[in-house]
Rosetta silent file (secondary structure, phi, psi, omega in degrees, C-alpha in Angstrom):
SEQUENCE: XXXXXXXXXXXXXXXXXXXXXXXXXXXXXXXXXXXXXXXXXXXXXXXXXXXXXXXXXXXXXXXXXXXXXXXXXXXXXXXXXXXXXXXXXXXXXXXXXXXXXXXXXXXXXXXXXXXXXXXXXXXXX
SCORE:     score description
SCORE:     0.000 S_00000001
   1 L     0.000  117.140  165.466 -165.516 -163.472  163.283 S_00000001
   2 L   -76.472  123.577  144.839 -166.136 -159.948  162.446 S_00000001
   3 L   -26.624   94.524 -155.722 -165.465 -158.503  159.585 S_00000001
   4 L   -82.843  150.301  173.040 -163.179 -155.571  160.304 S_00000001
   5 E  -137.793  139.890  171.256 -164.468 -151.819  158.930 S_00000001
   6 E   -83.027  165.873 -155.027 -162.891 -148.723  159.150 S_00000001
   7 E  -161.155  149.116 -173.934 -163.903 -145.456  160.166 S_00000001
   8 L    95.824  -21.332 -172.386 -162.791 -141.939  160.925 S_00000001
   9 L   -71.488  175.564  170.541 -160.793 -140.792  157.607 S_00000001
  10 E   173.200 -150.464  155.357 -161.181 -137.450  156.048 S_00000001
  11 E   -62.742   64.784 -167.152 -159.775 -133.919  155.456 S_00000001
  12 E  -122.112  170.339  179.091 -157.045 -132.479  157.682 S_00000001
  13 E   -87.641  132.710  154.669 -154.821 -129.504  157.815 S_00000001
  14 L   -33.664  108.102  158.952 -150.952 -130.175  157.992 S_00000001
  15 L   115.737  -26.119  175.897 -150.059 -130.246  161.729 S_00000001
  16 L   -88.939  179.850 -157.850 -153.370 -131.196  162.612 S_00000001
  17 L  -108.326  153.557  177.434 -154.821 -134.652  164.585 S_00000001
  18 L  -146.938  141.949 -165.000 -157.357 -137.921  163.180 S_00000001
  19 E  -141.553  100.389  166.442 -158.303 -140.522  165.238 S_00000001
  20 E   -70.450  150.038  163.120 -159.489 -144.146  163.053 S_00000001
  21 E  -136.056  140.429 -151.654 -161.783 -146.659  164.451 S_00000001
  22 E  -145.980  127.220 -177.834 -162.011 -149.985  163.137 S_00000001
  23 E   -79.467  132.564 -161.685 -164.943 -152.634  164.254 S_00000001
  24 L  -135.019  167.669  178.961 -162.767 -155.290  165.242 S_00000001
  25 L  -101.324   17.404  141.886 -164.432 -159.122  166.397 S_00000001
  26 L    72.357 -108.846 -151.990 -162.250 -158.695  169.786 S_00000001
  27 L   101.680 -167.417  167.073 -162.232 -161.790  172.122 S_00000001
  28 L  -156.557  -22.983  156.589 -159.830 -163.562  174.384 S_00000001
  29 L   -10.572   91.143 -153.095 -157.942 -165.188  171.682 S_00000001
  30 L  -113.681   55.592  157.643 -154.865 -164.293  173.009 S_00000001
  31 L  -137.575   15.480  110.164 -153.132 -164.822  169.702 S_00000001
  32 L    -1.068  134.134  170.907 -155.437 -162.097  168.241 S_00000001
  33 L  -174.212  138.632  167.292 -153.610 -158.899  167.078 S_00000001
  34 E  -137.320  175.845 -158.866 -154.793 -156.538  164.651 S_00000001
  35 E  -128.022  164.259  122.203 -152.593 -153.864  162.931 S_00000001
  36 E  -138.058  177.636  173.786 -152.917 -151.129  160.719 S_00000001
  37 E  -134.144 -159.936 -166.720 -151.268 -149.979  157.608 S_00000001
  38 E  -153.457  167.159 -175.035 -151.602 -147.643  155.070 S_00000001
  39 E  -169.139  148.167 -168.238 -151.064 -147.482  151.068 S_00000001
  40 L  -139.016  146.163 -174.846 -150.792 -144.363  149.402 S_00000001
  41 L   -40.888  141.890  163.238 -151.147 -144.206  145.264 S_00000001
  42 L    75.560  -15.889  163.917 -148.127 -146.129  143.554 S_00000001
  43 L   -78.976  143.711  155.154 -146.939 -147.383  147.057 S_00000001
  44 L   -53.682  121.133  170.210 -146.409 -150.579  148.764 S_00000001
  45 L   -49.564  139.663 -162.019 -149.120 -151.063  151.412 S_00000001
  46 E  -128.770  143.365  172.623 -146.913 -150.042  154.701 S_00000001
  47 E   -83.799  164.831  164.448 -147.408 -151.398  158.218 S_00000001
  48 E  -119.283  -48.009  178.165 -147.723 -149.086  160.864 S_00000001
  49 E  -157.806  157.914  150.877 -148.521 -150.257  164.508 S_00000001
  50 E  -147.157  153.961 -169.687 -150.039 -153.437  165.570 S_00000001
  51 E  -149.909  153.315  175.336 -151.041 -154.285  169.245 S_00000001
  52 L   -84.540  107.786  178.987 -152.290 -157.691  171.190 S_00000001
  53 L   -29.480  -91.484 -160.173 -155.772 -157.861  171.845 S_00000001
  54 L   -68.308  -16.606 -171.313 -155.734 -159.274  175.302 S_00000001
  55 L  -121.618  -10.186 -179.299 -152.797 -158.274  176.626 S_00000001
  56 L   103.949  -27.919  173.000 -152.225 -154.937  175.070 S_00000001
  57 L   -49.291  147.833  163.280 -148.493 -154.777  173.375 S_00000001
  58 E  -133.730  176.770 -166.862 -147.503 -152.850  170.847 S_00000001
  59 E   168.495  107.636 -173.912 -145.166 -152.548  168.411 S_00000001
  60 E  -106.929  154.980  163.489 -144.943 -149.507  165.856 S_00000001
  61 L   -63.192  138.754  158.578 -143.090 -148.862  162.282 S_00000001
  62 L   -33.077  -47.263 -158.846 -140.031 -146.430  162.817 S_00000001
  63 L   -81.802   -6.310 -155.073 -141.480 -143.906  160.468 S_00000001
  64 L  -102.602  -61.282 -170.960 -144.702 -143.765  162.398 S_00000001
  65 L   -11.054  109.197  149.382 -143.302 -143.821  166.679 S_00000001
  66 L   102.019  -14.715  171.117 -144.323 -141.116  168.509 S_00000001
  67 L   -83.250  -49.353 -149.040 -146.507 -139.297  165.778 S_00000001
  68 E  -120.388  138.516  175.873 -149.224 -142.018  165.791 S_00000001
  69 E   -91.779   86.850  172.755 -150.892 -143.894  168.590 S_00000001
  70 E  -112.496  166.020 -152.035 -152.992 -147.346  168.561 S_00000001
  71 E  -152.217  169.419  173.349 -154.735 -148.524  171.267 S_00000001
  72 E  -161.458  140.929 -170.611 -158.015 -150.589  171.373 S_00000001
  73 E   -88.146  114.018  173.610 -161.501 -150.655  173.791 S_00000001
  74 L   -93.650   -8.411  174.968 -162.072 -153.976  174.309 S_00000001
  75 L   -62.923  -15.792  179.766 -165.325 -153.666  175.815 S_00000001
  76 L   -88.058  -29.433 -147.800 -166.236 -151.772  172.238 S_00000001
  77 L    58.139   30.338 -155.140 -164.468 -154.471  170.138 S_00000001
  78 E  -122.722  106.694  145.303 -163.083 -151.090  168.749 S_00000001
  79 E   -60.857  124.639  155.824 -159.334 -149.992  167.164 S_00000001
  80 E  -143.000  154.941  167.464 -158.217 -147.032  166.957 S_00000001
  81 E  -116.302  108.615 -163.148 -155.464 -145.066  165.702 S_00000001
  82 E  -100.326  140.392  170.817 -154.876 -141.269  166.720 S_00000001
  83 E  -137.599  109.559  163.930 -152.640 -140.065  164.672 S_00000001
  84 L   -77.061 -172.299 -171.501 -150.871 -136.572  165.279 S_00000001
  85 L    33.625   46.358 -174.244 -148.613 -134.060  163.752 S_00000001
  86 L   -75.478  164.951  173.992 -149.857 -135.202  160.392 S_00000001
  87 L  -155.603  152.155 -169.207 -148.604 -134.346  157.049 S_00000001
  88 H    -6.679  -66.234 -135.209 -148.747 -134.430  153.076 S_00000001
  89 H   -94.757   39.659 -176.974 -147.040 -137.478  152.874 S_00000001
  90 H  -119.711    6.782  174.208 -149.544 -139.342  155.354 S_00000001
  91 L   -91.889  172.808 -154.709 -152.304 -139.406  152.823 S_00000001
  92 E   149.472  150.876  173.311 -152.884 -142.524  151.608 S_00000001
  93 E   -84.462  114.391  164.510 -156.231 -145.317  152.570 S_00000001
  94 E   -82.981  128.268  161.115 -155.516 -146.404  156.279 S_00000001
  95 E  -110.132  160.601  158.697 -156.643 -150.101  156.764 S_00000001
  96 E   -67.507  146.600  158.570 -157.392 -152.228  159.338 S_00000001
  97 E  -168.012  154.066 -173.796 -156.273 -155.551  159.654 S_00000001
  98 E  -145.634  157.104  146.943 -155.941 -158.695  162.253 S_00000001
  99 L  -110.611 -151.040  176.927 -154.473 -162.334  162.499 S_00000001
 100 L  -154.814   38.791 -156.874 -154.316 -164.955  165.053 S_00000001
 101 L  -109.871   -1.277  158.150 -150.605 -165.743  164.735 S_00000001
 102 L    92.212  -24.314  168.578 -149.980 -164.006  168.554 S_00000001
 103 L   -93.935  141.169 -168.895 -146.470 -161.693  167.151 S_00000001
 104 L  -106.759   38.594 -179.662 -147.398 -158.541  167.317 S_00000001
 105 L  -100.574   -9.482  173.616 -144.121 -157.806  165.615 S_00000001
 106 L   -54.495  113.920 -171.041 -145.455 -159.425  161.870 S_00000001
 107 L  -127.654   -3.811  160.113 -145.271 -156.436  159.935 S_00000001
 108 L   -51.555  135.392  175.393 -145.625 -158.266  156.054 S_00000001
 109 L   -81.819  -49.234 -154.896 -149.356 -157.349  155.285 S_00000001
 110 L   -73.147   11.479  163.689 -149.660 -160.790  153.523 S_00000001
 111 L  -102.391   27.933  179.047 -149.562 -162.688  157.080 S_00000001
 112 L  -100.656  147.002 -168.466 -152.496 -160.323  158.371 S_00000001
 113 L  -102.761  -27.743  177.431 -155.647 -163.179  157.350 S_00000001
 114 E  -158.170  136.214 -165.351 -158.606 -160.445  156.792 S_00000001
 115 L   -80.984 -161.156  128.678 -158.821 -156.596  156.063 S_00000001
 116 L  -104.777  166.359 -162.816 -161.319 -153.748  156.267 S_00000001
 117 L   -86.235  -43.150 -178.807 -162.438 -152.057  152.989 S_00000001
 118 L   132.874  124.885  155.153 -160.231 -149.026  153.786 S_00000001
 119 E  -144.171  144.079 -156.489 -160.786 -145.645  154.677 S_00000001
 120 E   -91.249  135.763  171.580 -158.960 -142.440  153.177 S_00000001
 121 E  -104.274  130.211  157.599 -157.244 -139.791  155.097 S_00000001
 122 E  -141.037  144.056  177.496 -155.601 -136.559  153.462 S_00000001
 123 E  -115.462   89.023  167.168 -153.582 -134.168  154.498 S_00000001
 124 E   -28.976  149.301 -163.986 -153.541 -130.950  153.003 S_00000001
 125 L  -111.229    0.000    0.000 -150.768 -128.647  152.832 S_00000001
């Protein structure tokens, strides 16, 4: 089991696009899923999307649908999350994160079993 690590954060303009990548340990588990969230100072860590390794499902937070994409190469063992139309109130440290519990509807971070160290996105205004 890999360790997952994130990748991808930075600097953006309001209105502009970021695309995370997260080393993920992949598989055929097909009760694998990994998520991500996000946690912004003074905030509750927040889920965002999570999708099913092997088979592909998804299943995004409301606030996120249709701005932010994840999707994941399994031939890479690689996450990713593109996330458009960003804005102010999307900075915050985007994590990584996976279980083995097969819904990819669990959106509590304390059922996800192991993180990535985090990496920060902000979006200027």
């Amino acid at each position: 089991q890999v360790q997952p690590v994130e990748s991808g954060g930075g600097l953006v303009q309001a209105g502009g696009s970021l695309r995370l990548s997260c080393a993920a340990s992949g598989g055929t588990d097909r009760n694998y899923v990994m998520g991500w969230f996000r946690q912004a100072p003074g905030k509750e860590r927040e889920f965002l999307a999570a999708i099913t390794w092997v088979f592909g499902s998804t299943y995004y937070s409301d606030s996120v649908q249709g701005r932010f994409t994840i999707s994941r190469d399994t031939a890479k063992n690689t996450l990713y999350l593109q996330l458009h139309s960003l804005k102010p109130e999307d900075t915050a440290v985007y994590y990584c994160a996976e279980h083995y519990k097969f819904d990819v509807r669990i959106t509590k971070w304390d059922r996800y079993d192991s993180w990535g160290q985090g990496t920060q996105v902000t979006v200027s205004s």
